[in-house]
Coordinates of C-alpha atoms in Angstrom, one line a residue:
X1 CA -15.0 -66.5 115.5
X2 CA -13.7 -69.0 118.0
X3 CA -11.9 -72.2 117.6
X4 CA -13.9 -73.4 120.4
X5 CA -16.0 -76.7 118.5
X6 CA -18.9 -77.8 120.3
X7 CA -16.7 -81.2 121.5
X8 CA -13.9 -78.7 123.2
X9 CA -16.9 -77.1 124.5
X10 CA -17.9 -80.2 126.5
X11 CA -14.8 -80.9 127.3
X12 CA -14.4 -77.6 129.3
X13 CA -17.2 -78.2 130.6
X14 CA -16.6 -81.5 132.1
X15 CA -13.4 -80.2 133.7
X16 CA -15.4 -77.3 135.1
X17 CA -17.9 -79.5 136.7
X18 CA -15.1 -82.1 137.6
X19 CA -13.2 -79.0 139.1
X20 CA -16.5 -78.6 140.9
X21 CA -17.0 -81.6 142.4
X22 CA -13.2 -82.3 143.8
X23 CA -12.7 -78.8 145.1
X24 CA -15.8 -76.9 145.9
X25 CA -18.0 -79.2 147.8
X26 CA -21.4 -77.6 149.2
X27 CA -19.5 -77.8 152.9
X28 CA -16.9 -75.7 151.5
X29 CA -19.9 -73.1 150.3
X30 CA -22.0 -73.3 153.1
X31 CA -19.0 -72.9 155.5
X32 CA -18.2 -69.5 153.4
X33 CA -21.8 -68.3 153.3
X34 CA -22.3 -68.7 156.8
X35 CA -19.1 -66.4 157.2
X36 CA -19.9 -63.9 154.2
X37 CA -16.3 -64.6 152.6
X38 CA -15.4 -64.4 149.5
X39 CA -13.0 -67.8 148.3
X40 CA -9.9 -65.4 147.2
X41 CA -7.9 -68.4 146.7
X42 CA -10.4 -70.6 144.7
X43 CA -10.9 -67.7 142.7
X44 CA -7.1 -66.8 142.1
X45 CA -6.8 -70.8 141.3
X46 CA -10.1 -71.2 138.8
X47 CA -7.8 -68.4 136.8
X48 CA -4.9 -70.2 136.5
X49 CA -4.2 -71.2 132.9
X50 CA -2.7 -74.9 134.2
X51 CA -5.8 -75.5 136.2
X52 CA -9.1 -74.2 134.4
X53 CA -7.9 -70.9 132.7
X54 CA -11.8 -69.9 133.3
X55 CA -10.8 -65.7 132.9
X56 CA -8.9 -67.1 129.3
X57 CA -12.3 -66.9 127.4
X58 CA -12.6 -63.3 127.5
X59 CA -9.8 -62.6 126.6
X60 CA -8.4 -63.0 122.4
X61 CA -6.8 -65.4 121.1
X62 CA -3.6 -62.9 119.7
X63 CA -3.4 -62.2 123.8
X64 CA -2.8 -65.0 125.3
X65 CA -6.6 -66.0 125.7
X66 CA -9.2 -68.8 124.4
X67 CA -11.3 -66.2 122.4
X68 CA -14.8 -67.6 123.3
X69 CA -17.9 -66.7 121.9
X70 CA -20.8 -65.7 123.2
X71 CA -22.2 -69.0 123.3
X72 CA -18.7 -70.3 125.0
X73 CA -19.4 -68.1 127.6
X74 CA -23.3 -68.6 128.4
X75 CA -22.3 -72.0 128.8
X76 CA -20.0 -71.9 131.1
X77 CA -21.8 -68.9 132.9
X78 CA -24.5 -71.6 133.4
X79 CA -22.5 -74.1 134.3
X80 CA -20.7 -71.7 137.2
X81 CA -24.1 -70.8 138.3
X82 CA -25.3 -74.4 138.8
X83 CA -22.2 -74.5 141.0
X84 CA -22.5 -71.5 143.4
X85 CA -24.0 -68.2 141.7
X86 CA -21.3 -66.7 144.2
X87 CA -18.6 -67.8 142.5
X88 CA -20.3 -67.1 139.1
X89 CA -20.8 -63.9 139.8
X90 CA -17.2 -63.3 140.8
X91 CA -15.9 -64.6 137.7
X92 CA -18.3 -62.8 135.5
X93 CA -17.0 -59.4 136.9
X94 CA -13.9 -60.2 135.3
X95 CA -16.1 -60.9 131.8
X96 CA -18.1 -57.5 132.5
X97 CA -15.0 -55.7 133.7
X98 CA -13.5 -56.4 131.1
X99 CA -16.1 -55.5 128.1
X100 CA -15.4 -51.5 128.0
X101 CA -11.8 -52.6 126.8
X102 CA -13.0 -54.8 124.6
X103 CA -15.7 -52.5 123.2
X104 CA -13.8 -49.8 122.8
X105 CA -10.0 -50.0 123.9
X106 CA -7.6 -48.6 121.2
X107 CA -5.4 -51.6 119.5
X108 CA -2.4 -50.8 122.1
X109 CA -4.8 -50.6 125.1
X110 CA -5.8 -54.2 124.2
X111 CA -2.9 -55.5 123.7
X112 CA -1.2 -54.3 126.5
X113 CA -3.8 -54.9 129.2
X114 CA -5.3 -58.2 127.8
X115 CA -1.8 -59.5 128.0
X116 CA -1.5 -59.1 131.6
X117 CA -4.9 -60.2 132.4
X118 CA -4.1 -63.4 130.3
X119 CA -0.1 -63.5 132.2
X120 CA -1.2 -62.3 135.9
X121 CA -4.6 -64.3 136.0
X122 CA -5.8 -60.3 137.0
X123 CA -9.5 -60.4 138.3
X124 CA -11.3 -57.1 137.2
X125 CA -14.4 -55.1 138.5
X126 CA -16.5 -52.8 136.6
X127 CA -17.5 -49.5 138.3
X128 CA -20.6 -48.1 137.0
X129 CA -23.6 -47.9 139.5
X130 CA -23.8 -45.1 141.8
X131 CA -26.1 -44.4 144.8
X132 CA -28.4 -41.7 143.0
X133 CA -27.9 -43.1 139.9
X134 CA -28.5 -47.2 139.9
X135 CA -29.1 -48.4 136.3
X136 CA -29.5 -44.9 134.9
X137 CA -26.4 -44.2 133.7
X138 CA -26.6 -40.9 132.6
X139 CA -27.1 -39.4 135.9
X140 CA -23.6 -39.9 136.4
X141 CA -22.2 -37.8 139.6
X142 CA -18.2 -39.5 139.1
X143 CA -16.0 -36.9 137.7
X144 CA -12.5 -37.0 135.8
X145 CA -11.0 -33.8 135.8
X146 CA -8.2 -32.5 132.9
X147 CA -4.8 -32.7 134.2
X148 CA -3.1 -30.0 131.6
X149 CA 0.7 -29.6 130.9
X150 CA 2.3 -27.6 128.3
X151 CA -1.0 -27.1 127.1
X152 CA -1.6 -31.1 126.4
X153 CA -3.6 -33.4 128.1
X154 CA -1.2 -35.6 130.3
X155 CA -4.0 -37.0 132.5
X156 CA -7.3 -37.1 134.5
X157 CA -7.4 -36.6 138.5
X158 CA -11.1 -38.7 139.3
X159 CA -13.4 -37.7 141.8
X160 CA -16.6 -39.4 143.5
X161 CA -18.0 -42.6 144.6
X162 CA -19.5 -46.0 143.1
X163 CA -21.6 -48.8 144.7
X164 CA -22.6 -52.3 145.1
X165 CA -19.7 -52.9 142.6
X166 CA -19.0 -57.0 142.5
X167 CA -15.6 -57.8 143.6
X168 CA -15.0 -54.0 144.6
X169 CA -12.5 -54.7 147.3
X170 CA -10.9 -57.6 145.9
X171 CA -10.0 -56.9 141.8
X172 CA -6.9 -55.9 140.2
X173 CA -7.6 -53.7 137.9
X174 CA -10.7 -51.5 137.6
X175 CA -12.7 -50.1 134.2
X176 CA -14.7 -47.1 135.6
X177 CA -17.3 -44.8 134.1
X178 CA -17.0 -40.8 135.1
X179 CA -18.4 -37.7 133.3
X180 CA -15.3 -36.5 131.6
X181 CA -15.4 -32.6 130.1
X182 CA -16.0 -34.3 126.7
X183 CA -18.6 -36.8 128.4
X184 CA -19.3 -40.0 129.8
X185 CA -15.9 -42.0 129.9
X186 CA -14.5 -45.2 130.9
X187 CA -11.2 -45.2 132.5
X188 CA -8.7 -47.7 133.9
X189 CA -8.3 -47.8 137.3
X190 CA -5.3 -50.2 139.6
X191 CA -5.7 -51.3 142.6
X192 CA -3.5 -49.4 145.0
X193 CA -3.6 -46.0 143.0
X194 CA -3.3 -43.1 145.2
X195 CA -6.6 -41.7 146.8
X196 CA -8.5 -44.6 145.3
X197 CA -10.0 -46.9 148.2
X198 CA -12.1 -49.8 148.4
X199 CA -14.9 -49.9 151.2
X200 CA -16.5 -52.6 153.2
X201 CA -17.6 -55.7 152.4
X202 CA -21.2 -55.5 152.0
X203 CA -23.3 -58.5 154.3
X204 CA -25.5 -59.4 151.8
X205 CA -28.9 -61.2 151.5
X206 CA -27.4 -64.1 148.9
X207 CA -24.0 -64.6 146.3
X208 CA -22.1 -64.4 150.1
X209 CA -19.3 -65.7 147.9
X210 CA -19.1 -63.3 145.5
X211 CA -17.2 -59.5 146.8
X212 CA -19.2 -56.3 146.8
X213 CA -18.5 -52.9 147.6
X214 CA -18.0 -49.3 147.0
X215 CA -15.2 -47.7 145.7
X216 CA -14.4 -44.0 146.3
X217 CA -11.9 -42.1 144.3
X218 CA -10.4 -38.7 146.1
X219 CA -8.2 -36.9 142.8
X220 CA -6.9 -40.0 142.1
X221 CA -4.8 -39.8 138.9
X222 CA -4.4 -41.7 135.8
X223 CA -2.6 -41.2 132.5
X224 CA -4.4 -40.1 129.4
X225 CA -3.3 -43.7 128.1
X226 CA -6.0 -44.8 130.5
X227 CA -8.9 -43.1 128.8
X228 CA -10.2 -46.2 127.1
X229 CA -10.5 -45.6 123.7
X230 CA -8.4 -42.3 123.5
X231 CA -11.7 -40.0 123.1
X232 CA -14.0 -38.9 125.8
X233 CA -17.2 -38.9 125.7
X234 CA -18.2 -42.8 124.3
X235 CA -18.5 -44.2 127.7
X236 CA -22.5 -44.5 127.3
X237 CA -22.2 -45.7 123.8
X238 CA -19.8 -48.3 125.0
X239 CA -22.0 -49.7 127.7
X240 CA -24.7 -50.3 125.8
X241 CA -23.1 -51.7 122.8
X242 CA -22.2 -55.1 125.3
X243 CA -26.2 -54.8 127.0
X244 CA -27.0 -57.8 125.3
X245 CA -24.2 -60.0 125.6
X246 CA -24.3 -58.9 129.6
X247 CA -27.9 -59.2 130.2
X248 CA -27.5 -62.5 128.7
X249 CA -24.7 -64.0 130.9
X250 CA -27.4 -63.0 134.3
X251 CA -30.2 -65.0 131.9
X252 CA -27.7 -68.2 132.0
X253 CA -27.8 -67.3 135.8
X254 CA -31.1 -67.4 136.2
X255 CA -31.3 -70.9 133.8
X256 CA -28.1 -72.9 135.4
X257 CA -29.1 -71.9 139.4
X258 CA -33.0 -72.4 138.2
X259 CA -31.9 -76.1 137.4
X260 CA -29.8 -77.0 140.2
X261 CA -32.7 -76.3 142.0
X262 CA -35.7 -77.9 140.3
X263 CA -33.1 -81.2 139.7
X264 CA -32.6 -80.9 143.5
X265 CA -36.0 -81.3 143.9
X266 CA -36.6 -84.0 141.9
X267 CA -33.9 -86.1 143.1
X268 CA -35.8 -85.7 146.3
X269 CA -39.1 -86.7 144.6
X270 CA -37.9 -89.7 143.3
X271 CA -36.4 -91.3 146.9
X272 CA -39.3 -89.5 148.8
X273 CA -41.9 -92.0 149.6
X274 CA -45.5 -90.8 150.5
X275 CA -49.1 -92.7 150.2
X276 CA -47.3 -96.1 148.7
X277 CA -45.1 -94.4 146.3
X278 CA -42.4 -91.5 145.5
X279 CA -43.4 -88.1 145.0
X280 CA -42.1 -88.2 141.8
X281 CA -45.0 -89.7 140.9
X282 CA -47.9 -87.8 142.4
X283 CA -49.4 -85.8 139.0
X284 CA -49.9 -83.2 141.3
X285 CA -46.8 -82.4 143.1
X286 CA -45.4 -82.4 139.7
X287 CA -47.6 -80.3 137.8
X288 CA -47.7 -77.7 140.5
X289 CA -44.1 -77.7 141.7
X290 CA -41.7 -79.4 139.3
X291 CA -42.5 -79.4 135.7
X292 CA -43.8 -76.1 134.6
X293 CA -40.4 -75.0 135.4
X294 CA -38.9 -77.3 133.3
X295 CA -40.7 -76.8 130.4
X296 CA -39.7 -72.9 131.1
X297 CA -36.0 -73.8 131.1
X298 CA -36.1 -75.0 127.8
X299 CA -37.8 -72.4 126.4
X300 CA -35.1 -70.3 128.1
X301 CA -32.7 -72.1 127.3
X302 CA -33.5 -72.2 122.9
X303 CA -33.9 -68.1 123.4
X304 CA -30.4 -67.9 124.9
X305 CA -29.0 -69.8 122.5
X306 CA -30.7 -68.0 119.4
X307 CA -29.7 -64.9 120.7
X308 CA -26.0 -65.9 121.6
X309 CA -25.7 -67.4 118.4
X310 CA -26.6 -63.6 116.7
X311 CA -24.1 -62.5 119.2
X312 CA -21.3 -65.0 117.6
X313 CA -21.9 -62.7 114.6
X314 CA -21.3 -59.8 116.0
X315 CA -20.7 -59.0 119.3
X316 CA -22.8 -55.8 119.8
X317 CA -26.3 -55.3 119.3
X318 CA -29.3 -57.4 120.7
X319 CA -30.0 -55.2 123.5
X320 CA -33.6 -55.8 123.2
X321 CA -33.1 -59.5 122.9
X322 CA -30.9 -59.7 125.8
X323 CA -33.2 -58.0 128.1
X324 CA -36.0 -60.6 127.3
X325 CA -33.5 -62.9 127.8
X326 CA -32.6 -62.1 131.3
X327 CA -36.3 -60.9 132.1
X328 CA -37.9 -64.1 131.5
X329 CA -34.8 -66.7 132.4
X330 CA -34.0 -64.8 135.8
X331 CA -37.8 -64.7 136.7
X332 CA -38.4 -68.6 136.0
X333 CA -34.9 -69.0 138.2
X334 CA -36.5 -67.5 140.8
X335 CA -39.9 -68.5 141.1
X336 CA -38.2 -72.8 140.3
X337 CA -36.3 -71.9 143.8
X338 CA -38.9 -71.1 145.4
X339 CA -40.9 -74.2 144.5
X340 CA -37.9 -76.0 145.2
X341 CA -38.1 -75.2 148.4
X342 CA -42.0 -76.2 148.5
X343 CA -41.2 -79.3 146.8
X344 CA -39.1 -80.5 150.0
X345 CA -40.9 -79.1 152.4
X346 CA -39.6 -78.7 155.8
X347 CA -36.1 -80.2 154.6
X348 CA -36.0 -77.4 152.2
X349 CA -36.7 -74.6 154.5
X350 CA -33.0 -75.9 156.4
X351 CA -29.1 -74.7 155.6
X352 CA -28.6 -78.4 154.8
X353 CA -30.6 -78.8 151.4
X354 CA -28.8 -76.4 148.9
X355 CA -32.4 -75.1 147.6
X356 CA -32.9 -72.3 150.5
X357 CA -29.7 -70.9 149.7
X358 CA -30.3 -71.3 145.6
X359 CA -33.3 -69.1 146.0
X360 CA -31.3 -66.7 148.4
X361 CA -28.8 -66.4 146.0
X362 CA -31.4 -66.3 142.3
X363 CA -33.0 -63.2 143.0
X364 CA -30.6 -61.1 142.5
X365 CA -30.4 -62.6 139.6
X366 CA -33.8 -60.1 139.1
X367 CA -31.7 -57.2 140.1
X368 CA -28.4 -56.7 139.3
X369 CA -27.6 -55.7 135.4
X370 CA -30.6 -53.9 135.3
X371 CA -33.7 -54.8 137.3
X372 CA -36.3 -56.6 135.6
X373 CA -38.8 -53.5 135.7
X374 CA -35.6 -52.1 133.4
X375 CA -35.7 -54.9 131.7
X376 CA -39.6 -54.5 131.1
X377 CA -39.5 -51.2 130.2
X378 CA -36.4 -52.0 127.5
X379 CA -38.5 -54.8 126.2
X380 CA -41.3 -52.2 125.4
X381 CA -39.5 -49.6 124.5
X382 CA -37.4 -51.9 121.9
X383 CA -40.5 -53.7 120.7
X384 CA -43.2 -50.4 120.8
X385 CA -40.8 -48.5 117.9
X386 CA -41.0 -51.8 115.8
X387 CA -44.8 -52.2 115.9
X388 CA -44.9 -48.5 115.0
X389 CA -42.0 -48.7 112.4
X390 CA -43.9 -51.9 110.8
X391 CA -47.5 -49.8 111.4
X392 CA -48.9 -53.1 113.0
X393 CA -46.7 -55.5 110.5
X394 CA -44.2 -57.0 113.3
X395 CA -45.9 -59.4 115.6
X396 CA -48.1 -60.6 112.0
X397 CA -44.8 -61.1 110.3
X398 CA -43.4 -63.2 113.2
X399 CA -46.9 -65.2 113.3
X400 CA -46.4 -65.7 109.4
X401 CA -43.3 -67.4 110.2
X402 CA -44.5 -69.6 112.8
X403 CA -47.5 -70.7 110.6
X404 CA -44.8 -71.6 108.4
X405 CA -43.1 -73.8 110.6
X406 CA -46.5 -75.2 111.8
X407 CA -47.2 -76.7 108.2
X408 CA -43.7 -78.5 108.5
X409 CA -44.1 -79.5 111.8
X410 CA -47.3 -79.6 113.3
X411 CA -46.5 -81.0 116.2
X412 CA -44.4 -78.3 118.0
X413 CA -47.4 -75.6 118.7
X414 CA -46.2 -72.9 116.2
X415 CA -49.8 -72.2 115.0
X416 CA -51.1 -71.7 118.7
X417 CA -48.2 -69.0 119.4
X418 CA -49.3 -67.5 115.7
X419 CA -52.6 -66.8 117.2
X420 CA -51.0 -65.4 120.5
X421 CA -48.7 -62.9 118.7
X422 CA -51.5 -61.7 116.3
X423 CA -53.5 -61.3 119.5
X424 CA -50.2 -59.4 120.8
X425 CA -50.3 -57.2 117.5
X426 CA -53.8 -56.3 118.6
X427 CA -53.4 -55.1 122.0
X428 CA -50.1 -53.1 120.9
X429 CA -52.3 -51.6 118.4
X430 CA -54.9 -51.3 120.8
X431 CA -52.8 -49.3 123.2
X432 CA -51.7 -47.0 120.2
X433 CA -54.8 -45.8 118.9
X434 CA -56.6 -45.3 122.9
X435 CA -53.0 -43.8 124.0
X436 CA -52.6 -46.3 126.9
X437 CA -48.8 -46.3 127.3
X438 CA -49.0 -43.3 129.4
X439 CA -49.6 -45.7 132.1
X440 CA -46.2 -46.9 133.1
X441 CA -47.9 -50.3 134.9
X442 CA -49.0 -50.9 131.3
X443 CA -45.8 -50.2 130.0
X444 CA -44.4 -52.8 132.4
X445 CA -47.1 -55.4 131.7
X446 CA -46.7 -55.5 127.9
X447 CA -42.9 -55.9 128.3
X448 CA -43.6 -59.1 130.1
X449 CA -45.8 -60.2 126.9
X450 CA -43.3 -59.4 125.1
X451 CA -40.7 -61.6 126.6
X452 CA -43.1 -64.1 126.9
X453 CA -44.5 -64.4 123.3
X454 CA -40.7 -63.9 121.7
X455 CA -39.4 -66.6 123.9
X456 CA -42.1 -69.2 122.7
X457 CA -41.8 -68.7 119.5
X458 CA -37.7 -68.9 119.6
X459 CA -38.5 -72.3 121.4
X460 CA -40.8 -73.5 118.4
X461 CA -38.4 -72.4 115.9
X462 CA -35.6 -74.2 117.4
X463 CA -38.1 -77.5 118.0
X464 CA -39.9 -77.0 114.7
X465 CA -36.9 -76.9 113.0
X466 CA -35.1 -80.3 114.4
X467 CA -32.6 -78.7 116.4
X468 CA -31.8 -79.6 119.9
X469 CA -29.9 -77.0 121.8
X470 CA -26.6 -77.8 123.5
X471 CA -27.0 -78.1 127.1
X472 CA -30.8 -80.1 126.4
X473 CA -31.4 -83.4 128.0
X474 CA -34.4 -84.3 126.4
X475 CA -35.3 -86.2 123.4
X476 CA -36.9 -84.6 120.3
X477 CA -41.0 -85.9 121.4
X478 CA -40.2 -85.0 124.8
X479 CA -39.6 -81.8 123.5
X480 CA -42.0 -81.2 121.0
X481 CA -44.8 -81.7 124.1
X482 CA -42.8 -79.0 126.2
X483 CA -42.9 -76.9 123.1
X484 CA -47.0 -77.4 122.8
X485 CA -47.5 -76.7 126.2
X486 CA -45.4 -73.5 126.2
X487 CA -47.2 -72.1 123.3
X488 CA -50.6 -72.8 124.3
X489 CA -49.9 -71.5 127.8
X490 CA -48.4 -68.5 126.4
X491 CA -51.3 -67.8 123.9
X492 CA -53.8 -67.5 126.3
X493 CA -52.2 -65.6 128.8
X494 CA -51.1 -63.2 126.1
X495 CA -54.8 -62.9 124.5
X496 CA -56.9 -62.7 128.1
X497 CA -53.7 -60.9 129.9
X498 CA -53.5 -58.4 127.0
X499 CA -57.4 -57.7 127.2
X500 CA -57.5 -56.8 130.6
X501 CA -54.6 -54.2 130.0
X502 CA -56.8 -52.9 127.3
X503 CA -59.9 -52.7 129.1
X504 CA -58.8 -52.1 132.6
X505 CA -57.0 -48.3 131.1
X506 CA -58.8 -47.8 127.5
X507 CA -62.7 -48.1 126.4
X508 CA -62.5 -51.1 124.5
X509 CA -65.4 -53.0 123.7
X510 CA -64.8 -56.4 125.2
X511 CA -66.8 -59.0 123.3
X512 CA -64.7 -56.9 120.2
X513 CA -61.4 -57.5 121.7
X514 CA -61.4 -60.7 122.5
X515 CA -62.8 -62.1 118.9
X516 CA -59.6 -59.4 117.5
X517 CA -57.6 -61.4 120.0
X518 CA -58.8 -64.8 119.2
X519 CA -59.7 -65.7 122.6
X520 CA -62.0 -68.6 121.6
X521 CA -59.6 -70.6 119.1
X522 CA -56.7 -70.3 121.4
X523 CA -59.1 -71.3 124.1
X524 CA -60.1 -73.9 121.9
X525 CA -56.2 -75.4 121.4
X526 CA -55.8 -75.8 125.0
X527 CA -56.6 -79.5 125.2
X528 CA -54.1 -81.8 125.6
X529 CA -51.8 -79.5 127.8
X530 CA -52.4 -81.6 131.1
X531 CA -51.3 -85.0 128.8
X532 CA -48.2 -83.7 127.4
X533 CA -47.2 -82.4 130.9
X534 CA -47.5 -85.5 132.4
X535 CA -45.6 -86.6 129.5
X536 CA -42.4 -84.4 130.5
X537 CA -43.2 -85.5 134.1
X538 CA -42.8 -89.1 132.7
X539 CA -39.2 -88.2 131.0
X540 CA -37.9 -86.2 133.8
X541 CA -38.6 -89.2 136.4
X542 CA -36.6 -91.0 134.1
X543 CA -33.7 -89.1 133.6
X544 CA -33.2 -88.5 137.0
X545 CA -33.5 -91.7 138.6
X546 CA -30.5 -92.7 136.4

């Protein structure tokens, strides 16, 4: 565990957004986005251990490093992102360069290579994707060839090609995956190694700050000491050991960028005066554009946090979890840009308001560690073996709990998401017995529910429990009316979203389905969602103006 307390935490924080504010003003990222350059020196000085040491809290403590958590590191992933997701991204190749080391490097490995990342400030790429390959990682094409003397292995002589590889040209050291003769296998790769080149810099659509390109490796050679872990063949089993903790950094992406753009847009509400008064207060430029998104962000934000805090435990695991994570936090990112950009209308559509080049910049956010159709499909498949494992049991048992927390706290929504995941456990069931998962769309469709359903009810546990999570900056009724809100919403979409899956594929009666999905009492609990929106409205005026 870290020795990283929640105060330290701040304080990093605050010198990260200080940092921020001094030394990378939006001229300075404009100027570089209109150029498509990456900050090399910014970088190189956000590393340095007497400036912000950023790269130290990968890296353990017994190596020269900070030893953050996963919660350490999802905060300070969103706070990068609320920065420039450019410069996020650049510093969380080093965090996902690094990861096949500290999965499965031997003891000597780590110690020797975390040491000079911690002593040279050494920025690191992972090298996984490939052109035919994308996030399917067992079409691998790379190869690392035996390099045999006196009948021992001294080394491997790599061959192939890797793509859209952030910070590609510009790392130091390199952890690429290749098909060994024992398997997949990740290998340790420097900079300026014979027949290994770096290609251009890609012009890209957004993150203009952030490197990427393709590497291509022509026999280049490295020492068996560079087969990460000593034994070939874990290389898959090693990537998606760290799935979760990844796919969770993108979801603090999609949150901190999200934010900076919806609080963009409400600092412009607030000064922008239309028909006698600020746009701040119009009920419905705020319902429509502003808070919706807000009330997404926390749920977001108490998912993240639930699952990092797993993570503290143990670093591996949650893969499921994390891809519902990134699914639902980079898809509320995106869409809050967009309506960022709505929200200030022409002002938003110019290089001058930070907003266009947010939502530039958040959807690939959606893309990169795994699109979200992956993501989808992950969510199902992780999620369809536990309904089947449970034979119906696992959506009921999760409804049982939040009925429990409903009759301690009332007030947060808990028995309105019960309904929805019952009405969840339905349409799984439903799909099961009419064989309806043979249609990939449907597939797709119920890992959204998914997502959508588990992230409510981690926001009413964390709410119907007491606990505000870190990061938050509203108080507890403020958030006990997002909380309503979100599970209501979520409810019904789940019950009248999940029996049109049902009927549009299967043979479902429908008057049947919807009373098994308790259409009608979750229609019923819908009142009141239009006042406790307003409420949030109310509070995010308020914090804002100050």
């Amino acid at each position: 565990m870290s020795k990283i307390d929640a105060v330290s935490r701040e304080l990093m924080l605050d010198s990260l957004k200080h940092y921020a504010k001094t030394k990378i003003p939006f001229e300075f990222i404009r100027e570089h986005d209109a150029k498509n350059e990456f900050p090399a020196e910014l970088i190189k000085d956000m590393y340095r251990s007497d400036v912000l040491g950023v790269n130290l809290l990968l890296i353990p403590e017994e190596y020269g490093g900070l030893g953050g958590t996963t919660t350490d590191i999802y905060r300070i992933c969103e706070a990068l992102a609320r920065v420039d997701l450019g410069i996020a991204t650049s510093v969380f190749a080093t965090f996902l360069g690094s990861d096949p080391l500290s999965v499965g490097g031997t003891p000597e490995q780590k110690a020797y290579w975390f040491n000079r990342m911690a002593k040279e400030s050494l920025m690191v790429a992972y090298g996984a994707t490939e052109a035919d390959a994308g996030s399917d990682l067992v079409s691998l094409r790379t190869r690392a060839e035996h390099v045999i003397e006196n009948g021992q292995i001294k080394g491997y002589k790599i061959t192939g090609s890797k793509m859209w590889i952030s910070s590609g040209a510009v790392a130091d050291l390199y952890t690429v995956l290749a098909l060994a003769p024992g398997g997949p296998s990740w290998f340790l790769v420097e900079k300026g190694t014979p027949g290994f080149t770096q290609d251009k810099h890609e012009d890209k659509h957004g993150i203009r700050l952030s490197n990427t390109a393709g590497l291509s490796f022509d026999e280049v050679y490295v020492p068996a000491a560079n087969l990460i872990g000593g034994v070939e063949g874990k290389g898959l089993l090693q990537a998606q050991a760290v799935f979760g903790y990844t796919r969770l950094m993108v979801a603090a992406f999609g949150l901190g960028a999200g934010e900076e753009a919806i609080e963009t847009a409400i600092d412009y509400a607030n000064h922008r005066i239309q028909a006698g008064g600020p746009l701040s207060e119009k009920q419905g430029y705020m319902l429509k554009l502003i808070t919706p998104h807000y009330i997404k962000f926390e749920a977001a934000r108490a998912f993240i946090d639930e699952t990092a805090k797993k993570l503290d435990v143990n670093n591996h695991g949650q893969a499921t979890e994390g891809s519902i994570g990134k699914y639902y936090a980079t898809e509320a990112g995106n869409k809050a840009a967009e309506d960022a950009i709505q929200a200030l209308g022409g002002f938003g559509y110019t290089k001058e308001f930070a907003v266009e080049k947010i939502k530039r910049d958040v959807k690939i956010t959606c893309i990169y560690e795994g699109t979200n159709e992956v993501m989808e499909m992950t969510i199902y498949r992780g999620r369809w073996q536990e309904h089947l494992k449970s034979r119906g049991a696992y959506y009921n048992n999760i409804a049982d709990e939040m009925d429990a927390i409903h009759a301690k706290n009332p007030e947060v929504g808990a028995n309105v998401i019960a309904l929805g995941l019952r009405a969840l456990a339905t349409v799984l069931e439903e799909c099961r017995l009419q064989r309806l998962t043979r249609h990939q769309y449907i597939t797709f469709k119920l890992g959204e529910l998914i997502a959508n359903a588990e992230v409510a009810a981690a926001f009413c546990r964390a709410i119907g429990n007491g606990k505000i999570v870190e990061g938050c900056k509203f108080d507890a009724e403020t958030l006990k009316a997002m909380c309503r809100v979100n599970a209501k919403e979520t409810a019904y979409d789940i019950a009248s979203r999940g029996a049109k899956l049902v009927l549009s594929a299967g043979t479902a009666d429908a008057a049947a389905l919807l009373n098994a999905t308790h259409f009608v009492q979750i229609e019923a609990n819908m009142h009141g969602c239009i006042e406790d929106s307003d409420k949030v409205s109310a509070k995010l005026r308020e914090i804002f103006r100050k």
